[in-house]
Tab-separated table of C-alpha atoms in Angstrom:
chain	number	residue	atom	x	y	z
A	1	UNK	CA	-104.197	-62.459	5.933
A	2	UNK	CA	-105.566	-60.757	8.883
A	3	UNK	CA	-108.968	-60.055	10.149
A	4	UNK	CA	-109.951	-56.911	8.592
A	5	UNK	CA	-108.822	-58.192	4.608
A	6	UNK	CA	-109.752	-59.755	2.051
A	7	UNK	CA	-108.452	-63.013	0.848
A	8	UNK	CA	-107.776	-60.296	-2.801
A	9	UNK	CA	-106.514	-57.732	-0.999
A	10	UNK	CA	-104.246	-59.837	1.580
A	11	UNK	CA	-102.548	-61.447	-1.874
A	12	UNK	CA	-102.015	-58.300	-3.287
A	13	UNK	CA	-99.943	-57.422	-0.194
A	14	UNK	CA	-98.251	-60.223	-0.430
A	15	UNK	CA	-97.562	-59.922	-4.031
A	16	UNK	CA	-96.240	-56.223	-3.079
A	17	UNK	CA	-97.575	-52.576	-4.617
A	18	UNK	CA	-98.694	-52.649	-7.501
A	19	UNK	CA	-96.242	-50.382	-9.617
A	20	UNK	CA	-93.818	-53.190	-9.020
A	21	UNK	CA	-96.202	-55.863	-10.226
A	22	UNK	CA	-96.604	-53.987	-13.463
A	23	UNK	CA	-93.142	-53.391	-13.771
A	24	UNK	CA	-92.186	-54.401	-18.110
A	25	UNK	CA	-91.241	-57.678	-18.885
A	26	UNK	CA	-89.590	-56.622	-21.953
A	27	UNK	CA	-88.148	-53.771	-23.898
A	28	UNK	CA	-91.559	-53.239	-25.751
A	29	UNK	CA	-93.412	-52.835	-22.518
A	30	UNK	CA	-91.261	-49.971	-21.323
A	31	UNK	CA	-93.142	-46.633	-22.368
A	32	UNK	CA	-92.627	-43.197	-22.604
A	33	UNK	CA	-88.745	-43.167	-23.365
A	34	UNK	CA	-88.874	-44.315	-27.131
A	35	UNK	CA	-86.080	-41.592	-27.893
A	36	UNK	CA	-83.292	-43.908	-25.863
A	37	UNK	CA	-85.397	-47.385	-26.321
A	38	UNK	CA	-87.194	-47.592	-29.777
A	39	UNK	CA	-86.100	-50.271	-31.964
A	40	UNK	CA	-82.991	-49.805	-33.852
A	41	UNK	CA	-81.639	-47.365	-31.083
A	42	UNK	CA	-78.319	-47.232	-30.296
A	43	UNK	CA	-78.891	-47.932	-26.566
A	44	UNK	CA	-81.514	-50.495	-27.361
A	45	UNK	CA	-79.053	-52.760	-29.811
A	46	UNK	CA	-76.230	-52.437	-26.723
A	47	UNK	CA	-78.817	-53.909	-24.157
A	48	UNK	CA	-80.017	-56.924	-26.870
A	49	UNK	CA	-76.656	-57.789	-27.836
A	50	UNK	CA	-75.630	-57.802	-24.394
A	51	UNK	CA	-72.670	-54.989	-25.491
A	52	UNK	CA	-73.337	-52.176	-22.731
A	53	UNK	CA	-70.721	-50.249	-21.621
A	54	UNK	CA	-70.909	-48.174	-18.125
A	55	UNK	CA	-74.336	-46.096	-17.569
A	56	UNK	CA	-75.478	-43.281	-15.390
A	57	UNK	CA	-79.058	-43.736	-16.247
A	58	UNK	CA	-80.482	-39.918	-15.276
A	59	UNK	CA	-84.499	-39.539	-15.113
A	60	UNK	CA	-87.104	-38.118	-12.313
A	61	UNK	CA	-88.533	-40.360	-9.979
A	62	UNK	CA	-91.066	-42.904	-12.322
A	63	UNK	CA	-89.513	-42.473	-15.124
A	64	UNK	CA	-88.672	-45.870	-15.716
A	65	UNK	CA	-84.693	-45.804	-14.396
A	66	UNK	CA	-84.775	-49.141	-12.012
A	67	UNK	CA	-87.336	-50.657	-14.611
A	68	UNK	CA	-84.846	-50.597	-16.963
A	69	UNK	CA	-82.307	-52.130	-14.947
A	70	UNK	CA	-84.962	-54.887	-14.766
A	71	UNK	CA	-85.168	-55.284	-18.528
A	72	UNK	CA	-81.048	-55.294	-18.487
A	73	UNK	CA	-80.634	-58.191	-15.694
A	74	UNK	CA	-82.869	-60.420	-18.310
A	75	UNK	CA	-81.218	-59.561	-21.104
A	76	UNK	CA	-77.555	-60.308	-20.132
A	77	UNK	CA	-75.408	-63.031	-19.276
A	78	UNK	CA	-73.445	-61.002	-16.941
A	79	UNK	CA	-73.989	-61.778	-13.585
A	80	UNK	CA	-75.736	-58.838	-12.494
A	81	UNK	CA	-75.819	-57.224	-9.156
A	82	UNK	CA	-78.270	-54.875	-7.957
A	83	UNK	CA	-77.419	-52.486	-5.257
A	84	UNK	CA	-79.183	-49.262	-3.192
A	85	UNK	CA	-77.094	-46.329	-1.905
A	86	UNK	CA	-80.269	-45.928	0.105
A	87	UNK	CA	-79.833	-49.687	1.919
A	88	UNK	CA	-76.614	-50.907	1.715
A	89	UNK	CA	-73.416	-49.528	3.278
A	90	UNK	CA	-69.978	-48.932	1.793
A	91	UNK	CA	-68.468	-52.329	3.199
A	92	UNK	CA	-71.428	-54.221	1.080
A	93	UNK	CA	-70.216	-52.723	-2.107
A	94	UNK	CA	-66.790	-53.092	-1.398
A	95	UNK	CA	-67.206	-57.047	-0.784
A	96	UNK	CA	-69.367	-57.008	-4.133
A	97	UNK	CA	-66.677	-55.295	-5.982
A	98	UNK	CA	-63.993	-57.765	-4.769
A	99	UNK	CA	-66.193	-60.644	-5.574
A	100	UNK	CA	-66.712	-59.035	-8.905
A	101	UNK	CA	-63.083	-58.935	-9.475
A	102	UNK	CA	-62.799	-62.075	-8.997
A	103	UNK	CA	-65.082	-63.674	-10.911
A	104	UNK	CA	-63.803	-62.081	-13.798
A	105	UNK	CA	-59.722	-63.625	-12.899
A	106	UNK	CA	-61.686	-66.946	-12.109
A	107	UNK	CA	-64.235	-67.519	-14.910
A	108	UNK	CA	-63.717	-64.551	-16.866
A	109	UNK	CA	-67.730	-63.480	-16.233
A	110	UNK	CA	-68.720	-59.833	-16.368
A	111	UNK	CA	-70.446	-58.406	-13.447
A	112	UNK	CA	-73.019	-55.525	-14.002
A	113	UNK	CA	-73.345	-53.317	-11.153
A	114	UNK	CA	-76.745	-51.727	-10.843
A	115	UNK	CA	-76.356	-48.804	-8.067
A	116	UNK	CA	-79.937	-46.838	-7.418
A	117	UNK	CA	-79.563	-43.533	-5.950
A	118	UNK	CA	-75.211	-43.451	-7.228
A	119	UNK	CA	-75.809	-39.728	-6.037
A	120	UNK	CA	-76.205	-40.754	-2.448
A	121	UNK	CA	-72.311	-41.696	-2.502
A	122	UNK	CA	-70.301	-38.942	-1.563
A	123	UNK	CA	-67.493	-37.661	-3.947
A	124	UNK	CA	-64.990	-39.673	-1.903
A	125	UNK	CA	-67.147	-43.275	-2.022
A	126	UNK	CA	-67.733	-42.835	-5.463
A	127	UNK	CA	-63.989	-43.429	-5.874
A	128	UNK	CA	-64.515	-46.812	-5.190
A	129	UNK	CA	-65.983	-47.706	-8.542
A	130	UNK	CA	-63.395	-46.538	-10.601
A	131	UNK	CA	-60.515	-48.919	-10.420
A	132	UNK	CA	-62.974	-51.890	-11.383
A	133	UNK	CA	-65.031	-49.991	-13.749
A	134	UNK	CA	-60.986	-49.335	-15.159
A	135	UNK	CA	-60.241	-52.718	-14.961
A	136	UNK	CA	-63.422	-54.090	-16.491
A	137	UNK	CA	-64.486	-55.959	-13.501
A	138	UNK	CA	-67.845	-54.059	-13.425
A	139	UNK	CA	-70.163	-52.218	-16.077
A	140	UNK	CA	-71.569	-49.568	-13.720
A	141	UNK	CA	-75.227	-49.075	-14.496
A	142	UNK	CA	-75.736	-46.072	-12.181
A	143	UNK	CA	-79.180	-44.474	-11.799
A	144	UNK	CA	-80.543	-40.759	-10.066
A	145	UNK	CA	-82.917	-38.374	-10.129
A	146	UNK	CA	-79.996	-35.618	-9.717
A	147	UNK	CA	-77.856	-34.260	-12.220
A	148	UNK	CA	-75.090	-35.910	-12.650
A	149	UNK	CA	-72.888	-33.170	-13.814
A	150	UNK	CA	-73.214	-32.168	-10.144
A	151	UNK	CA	-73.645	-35.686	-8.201
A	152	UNK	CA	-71.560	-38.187	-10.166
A	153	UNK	CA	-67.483	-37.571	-10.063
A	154	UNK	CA	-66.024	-36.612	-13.612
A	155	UNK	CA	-63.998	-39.556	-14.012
A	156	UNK	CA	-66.624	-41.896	-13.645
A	157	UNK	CA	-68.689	-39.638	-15.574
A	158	UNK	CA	-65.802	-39.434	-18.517
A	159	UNK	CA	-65.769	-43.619	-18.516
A	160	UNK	CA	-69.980	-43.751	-18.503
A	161	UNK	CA	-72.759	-42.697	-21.110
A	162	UNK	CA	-75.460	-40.617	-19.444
A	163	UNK	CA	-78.903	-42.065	-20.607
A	164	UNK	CA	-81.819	-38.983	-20.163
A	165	UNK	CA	-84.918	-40.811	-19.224
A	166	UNK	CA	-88.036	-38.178	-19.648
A	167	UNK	CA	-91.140	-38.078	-17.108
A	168	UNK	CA	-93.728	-39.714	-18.584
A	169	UNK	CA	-96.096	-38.262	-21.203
A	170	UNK	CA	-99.502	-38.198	-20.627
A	171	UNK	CA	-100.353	-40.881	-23.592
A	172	UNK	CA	-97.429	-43.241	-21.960
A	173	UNK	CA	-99.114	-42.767	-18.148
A	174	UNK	CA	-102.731	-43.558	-20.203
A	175	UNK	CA	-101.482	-46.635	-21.363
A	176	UNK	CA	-99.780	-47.620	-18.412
A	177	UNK	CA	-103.166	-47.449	-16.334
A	178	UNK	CA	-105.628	-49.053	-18.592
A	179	UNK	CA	-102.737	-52.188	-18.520
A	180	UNK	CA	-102.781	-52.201	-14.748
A	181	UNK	CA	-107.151	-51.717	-15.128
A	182	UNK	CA	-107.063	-54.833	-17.672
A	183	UNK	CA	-104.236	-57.263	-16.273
A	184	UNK	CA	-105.358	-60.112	-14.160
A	185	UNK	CA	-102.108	-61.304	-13.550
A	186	UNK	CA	-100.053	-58.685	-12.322
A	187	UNK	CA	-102.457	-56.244	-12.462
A	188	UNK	CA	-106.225	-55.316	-11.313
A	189	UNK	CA	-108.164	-57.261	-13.517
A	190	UNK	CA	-109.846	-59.357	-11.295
A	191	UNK	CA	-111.489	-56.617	-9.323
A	192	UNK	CA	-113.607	-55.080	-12.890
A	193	UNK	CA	-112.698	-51.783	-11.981
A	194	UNK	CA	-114.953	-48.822	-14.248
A	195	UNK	CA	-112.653	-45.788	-14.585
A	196	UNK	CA	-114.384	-43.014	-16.485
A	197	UNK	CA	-112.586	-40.574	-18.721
A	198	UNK	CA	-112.876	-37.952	-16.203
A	199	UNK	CA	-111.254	-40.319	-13.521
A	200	UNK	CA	-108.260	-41.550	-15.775
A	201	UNK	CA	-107.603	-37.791	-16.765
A	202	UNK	CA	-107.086	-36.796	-12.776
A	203	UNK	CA	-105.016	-39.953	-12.133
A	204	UNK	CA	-102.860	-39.442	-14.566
A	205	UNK	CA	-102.517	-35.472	-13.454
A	206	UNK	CA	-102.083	-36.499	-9.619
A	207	UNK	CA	-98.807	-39.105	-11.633
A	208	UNK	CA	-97.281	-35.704	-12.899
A	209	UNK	CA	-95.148	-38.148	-15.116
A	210	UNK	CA	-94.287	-40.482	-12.547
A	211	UNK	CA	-95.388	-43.995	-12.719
A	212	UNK	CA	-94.885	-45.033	-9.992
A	213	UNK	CA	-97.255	-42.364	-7.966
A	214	UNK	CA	-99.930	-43.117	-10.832
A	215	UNK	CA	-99.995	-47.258	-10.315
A	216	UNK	CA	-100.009	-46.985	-6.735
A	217	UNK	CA	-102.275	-44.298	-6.558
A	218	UNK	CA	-104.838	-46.544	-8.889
A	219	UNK	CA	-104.478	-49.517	-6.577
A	220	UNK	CA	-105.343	-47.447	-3.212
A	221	UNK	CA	-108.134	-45.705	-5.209
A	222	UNK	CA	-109.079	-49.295	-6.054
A	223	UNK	CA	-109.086	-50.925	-2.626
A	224	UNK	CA	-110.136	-48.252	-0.560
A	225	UNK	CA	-113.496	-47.511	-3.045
A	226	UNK	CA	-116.772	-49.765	-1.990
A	227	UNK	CA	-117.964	-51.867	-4.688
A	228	UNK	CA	-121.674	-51.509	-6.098
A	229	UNK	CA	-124.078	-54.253	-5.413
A	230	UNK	CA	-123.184	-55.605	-8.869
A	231	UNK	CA	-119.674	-56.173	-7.684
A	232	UNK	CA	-117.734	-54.074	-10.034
A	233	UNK	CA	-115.896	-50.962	-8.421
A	234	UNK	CA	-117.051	-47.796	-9.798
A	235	UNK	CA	-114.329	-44.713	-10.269
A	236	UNK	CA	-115.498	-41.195	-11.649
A	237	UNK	CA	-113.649	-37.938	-10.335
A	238	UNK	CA	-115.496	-37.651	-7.509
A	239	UNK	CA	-114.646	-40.706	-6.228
A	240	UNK	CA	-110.984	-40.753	-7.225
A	241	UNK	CA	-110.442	-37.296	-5.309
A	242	UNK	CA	-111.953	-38.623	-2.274
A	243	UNK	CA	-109.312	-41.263	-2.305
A	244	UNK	CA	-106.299	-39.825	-2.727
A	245	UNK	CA	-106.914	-36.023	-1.336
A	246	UNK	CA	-104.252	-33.474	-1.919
A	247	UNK	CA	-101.618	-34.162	-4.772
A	248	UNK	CA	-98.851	-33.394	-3.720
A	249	UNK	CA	-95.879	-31.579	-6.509
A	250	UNK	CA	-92.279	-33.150	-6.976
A	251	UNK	CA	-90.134	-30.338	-5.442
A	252	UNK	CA	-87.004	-31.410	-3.720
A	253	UNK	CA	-85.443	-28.217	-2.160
A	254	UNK	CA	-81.912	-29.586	-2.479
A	255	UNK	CA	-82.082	-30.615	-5.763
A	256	UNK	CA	-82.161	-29.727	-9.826
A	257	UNK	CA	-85.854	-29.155	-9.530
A	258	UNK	CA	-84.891	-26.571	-6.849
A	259	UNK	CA	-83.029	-24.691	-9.843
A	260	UNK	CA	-84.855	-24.983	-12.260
A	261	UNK	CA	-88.180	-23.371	-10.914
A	262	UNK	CA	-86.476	-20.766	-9.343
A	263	UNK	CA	-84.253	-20.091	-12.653
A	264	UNK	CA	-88.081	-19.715	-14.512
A	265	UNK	CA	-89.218	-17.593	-11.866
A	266	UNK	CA	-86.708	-14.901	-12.334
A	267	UNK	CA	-86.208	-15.101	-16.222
A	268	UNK	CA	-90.599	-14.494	-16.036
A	269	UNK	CA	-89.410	-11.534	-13.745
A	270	UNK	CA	-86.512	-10.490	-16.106
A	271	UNK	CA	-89.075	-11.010	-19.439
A	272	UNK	CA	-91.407	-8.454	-17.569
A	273	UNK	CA	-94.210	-11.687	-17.595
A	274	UNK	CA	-96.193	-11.285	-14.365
A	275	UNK	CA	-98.240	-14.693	-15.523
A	276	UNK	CA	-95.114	-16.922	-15.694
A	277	UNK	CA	-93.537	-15.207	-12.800
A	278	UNK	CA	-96.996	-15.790	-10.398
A	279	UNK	CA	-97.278	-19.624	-11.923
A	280	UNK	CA	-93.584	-20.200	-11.189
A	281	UNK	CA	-94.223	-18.704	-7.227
A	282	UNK	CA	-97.172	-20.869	-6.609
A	283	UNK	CA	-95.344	-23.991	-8.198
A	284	UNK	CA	-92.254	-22.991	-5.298
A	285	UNK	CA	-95.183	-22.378	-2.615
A	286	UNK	CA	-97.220	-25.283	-3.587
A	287	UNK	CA	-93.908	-27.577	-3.371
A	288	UNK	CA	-92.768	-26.175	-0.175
A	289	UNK	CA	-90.192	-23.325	-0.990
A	290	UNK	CA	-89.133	-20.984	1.416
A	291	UNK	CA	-91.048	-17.609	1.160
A	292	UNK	CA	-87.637	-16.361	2.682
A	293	UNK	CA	-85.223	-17.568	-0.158
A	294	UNK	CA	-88.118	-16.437	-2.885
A	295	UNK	CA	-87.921	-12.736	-1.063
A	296	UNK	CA	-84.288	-12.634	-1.105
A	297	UNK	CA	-84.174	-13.905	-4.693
A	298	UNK	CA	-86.701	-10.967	-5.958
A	299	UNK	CA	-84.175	-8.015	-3.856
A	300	UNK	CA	-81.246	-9.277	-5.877
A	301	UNK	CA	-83.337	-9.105	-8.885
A	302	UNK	CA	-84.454	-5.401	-7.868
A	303	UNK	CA	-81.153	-4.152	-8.087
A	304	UNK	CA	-79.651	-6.428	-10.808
A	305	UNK	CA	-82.028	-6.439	-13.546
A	306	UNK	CA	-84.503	-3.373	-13.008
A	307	UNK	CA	-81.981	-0.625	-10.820
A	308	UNK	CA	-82.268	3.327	-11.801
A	309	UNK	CA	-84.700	2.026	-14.416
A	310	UNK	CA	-87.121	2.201	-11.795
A	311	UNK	CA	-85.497	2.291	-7.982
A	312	UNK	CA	-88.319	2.249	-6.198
A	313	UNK	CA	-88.309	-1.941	-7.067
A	314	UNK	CA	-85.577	-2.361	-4.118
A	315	UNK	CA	-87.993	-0.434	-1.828
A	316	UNK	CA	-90.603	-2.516	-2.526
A	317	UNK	CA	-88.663	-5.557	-3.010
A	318	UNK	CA	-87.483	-4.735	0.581
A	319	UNK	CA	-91.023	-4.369	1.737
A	320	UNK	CA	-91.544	-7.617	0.629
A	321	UNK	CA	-88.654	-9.159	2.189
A	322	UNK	CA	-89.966	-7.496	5.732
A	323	UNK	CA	-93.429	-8.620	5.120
A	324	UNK	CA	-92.166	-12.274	4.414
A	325	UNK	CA	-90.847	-11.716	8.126
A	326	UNK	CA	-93.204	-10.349	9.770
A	327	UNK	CA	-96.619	-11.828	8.491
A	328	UNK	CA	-95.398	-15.469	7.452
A	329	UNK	CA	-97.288	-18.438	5.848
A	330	UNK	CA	-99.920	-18.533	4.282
A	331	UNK	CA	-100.642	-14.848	4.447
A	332	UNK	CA	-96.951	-13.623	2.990
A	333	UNK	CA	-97.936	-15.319	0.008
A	334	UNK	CA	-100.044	-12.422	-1.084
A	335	UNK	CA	-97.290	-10.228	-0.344
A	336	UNK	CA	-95.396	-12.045	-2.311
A	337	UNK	CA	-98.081	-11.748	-5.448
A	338	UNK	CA	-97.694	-8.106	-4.389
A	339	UNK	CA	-94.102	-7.822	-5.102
A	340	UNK	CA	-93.965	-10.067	-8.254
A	341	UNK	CA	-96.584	-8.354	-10.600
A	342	UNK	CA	-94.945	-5.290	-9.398
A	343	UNK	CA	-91.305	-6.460	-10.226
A	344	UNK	CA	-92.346	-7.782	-13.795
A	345	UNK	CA	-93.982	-4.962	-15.092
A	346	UNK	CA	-91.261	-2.285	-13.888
A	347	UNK	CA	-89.024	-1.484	-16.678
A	348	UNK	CA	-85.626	-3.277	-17.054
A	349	UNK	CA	-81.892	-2.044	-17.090
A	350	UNK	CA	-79.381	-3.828	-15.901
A	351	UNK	CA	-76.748	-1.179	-16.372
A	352	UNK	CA	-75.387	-0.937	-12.537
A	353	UNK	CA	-74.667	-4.864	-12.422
A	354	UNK	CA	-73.146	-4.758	-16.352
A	355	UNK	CA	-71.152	-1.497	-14.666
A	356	UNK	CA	-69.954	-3.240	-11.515
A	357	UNK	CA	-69.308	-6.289	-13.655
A	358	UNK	CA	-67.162	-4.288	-16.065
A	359	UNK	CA	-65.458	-2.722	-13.172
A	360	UNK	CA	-64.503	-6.114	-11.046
A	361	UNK	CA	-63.346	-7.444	-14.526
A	362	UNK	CA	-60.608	-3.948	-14.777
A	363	UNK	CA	-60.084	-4.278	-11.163
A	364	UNK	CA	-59.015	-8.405	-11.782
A	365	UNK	CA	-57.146	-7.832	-14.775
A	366	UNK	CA	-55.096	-4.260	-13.551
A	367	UNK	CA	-54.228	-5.131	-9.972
A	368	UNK	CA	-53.861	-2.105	-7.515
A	369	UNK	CA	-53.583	0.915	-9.392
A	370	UNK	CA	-52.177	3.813	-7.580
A	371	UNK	CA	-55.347	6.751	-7.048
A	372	UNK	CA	-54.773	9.310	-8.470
A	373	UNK	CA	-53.117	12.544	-6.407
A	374	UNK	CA	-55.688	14.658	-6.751
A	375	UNK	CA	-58.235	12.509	-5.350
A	376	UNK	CA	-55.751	11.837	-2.104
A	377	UNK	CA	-56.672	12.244	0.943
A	378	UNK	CA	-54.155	14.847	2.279
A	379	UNK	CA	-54.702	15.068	6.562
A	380	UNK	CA	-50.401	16.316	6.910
A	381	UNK	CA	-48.435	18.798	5.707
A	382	UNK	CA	-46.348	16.002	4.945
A	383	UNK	CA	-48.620	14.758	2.404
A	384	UNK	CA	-49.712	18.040	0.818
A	385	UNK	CA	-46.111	18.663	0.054
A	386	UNK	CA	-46.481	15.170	-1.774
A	387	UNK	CA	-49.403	16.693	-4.178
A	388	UNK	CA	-52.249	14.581	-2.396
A	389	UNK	CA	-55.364	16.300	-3.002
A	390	UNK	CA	-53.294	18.815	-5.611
A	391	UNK	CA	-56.131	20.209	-8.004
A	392	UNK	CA	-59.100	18.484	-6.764
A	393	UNK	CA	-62.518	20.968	-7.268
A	394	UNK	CA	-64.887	20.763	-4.789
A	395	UNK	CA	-68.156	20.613	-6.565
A	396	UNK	CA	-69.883	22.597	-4.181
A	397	UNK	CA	-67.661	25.744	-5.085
A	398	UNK	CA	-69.040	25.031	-8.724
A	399	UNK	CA	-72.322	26.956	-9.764
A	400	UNK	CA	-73.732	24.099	-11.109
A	401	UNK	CA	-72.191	21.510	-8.998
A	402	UNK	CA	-70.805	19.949	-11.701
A	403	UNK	CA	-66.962	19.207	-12.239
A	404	UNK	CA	-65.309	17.497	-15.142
A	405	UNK	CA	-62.263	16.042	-12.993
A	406	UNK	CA	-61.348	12.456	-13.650
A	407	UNK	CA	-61.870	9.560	-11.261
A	408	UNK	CA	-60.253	6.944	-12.529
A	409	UNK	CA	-56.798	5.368	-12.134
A	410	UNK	CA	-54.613	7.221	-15.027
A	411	UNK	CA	-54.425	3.924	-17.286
A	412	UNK	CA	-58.302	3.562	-16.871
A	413	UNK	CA	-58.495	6.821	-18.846
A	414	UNK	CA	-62.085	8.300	-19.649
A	415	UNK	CA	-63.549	4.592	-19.335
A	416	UNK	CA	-67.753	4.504	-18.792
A	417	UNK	CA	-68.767	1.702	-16.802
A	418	UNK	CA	-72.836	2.590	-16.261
A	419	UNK	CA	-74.583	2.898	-19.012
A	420	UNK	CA	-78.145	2.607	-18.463
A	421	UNK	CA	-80.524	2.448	-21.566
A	422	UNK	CA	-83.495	4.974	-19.674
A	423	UNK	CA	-83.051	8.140	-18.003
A	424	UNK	CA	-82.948	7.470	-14.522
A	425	UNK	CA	-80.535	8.942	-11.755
A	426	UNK	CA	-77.111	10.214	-12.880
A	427	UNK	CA	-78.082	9.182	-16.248
């Protein structure tokens, strides 16, 4: 205790934050992932009858990944091992692993491995796993926020389940809070905390299905609030937004999240929705995107999904992309707006990429075919005497400028690449 706390606060500290106070004590306490964990399960059954094979437990941060592990270290009679690829090094492990193998020569005892963070191991580290995971030495209980179909190497992925944990729903965050509010044990009970409707809606907004952010957002709203004179601690919205300020969205740059906001930003584009496409760029802005990769992103899309439909989108696509440059953040974000209610409401033909796509796939699959002679270029006598350039019609010497010669390699034939749905240039 110092000078400045008091004695409730100073064991509180003690007793560490408050989302790992409330952490479930059992399998019925664990909320919000009743599609893995409800009774009867097939998930659930393993982790009562103590029958689990190898896990990569996938979920965003909150979820209830590490919680879980929890609930698995009471339930089995394996010795179980918790680990961080955030803490612990590579020599750690390996002296866990080798005293895992041999308690399983000496006594014939399982060892469950629980790794936090697995995707934190490089390809190469992850290697390590496999021959006891092979041998039986461990049941690897692995857990990330990434996708493992990217992070996790494929044999260990081939010799694992991969549990989906969900973010939390709003009902599951609801009932996680008024536990915390109620609990005088673990929880904030003791403090007779009033938490209006308003106030509970917010905090469990701020969680964004984490809860983790919502428990220890509850406990600093808690302590940092001044009681009334009656003693009990008073929390309406108001109050609660003084408290904890700006929320802040999950957006990791790096990761799946990265993807998958930017993948719904250009299908709005594509779908010609200028409301998904502006909600999707202020989710990226809000989170901390790059106004340069967004910019970049909406060229390619000028040219790949809208071209001759409409080809002024590349100019102003370009526009954008100079704008981005030259006026930055926060201003570039309205030439950004600019750009992507222009963008979705052009029309949409994506004939020149299906054409160049088309094209790459004849120019794989055909190799070097020889150009035809007429098409040559003929700068010797040598060559003229060879038939480059033979036949070839200038168009210009054509009254309408049009000529009907083929352009194509011979075994190509009379083969249409571009064929664009709208009239448009050389439609």
């Amino acid at each position: 205790m110092d000078l400045f706390s008091t004695s409730d606060e100073a064991k509180l500290k003690v007793r560490g934050p408050l989302a790992d106070r409330m952490r479930p004590q059992s399998l019925d306490e664990l909320l919000g992932q009743d599609e893995v964990l409800a009774p009867g399960r097939p998930l659930r059954v393993a982790i009562e009858q103590d029958t689990l094979s190898s896990l990569i437990l996938w979920g965003p941060p909150g979820s209830g990944k590490t919680s879980l592990a929890h609930l698995i270290a009471r339930h089995t009679k394996a010795h179980f091992e918790p680990f961080s690829a955030v803490t612990s090094g590579i020599p750690e492990l390996r002296r866990m692993l080798q005293a895992a193998e041999q308690r399983r020569r000496v006594n014939g005892r399982r060892t469950i491995l629980f790794v936090d963070e697995i995707h934190r191991f490089n390809k190469a580290q992850q290697d390590a796993f496999l021959p006891y995971v092979e041998s039986g030495a461990i049941t690897l209980i692995g857990a990330t926020t990434e996708n493992p179909s990217f992070e996790v190497i494929s044999p260990l992925l081939s010799r694992s389940l991969v549990v989906l944990l969900q973010p939390l729903s709003e009902a599951a965050l609801l009932k996680i809070l008024e536990r915390a509010l109620v609990d005088h044990q673990r929880g904030l009970g003791q403090y007779k905390v009033d938490l209006n409707e308003e106030a509970l809606r917010k905090l469990v907004a701020f969680a964004n299905g984490d809860a983790r952010v919502g428990l220890n957002a509850l406990e600093f709203a808690v302590l940092h609030t001044a009681p009334e004179k009656s003693g009990r601690i008073h929390l309406d919205g108001a109050a609660l937004a003084a408290a904890l300020q700006k929320k802040s969205l999950r957006y990791d740059k790096g990761g799946e999240e990265h993807y998958n906001l930017i993948s719904a930003f250009i299908k709005s584009l594509r779908d010609s929705d200028p409301d998904g496409a502006l909600y999707w760029l202020a989710r990226m802005l809000e989170g901390g995107e790059s106004p340069r990769f967004i910019a970049r992103r909406m060229v390619i899309l000028a040219s790949e999904d809208i071209g001759n439909a409409q080809p002024m989108a590349l100019v102003v696509a370009n526009a954008v992309a100079q704008a981005v440059e030259f006026v930055g953040l926060p201003e570039c974000q309205l030439n950004l707006a600019h750009g992507v209610t222009y963008l979705a409401t052009c029309p949409k033909d994506n004939a020149s990429y299906q054409g160049l796509m088309e094209a790459t796939r004849d120019a794989e699959e055909h190799g070097n075919l020889p150009v035809p002679l007429h098409l040559r270029n003929a700068p010797t006598s040598l060559m003229r005497d060879l038939g480059y350039g033979k036949g070839y019609r200038y168009v210009h010497e054509d009254p309408e400028a049009k000529t009907e010669q083929t352009h194509l390699p011979e075994k190509l034939g009379q083969k249409r690449y571009y064929r664009p749905r709208r009239p448009g240039p050389q439609a």
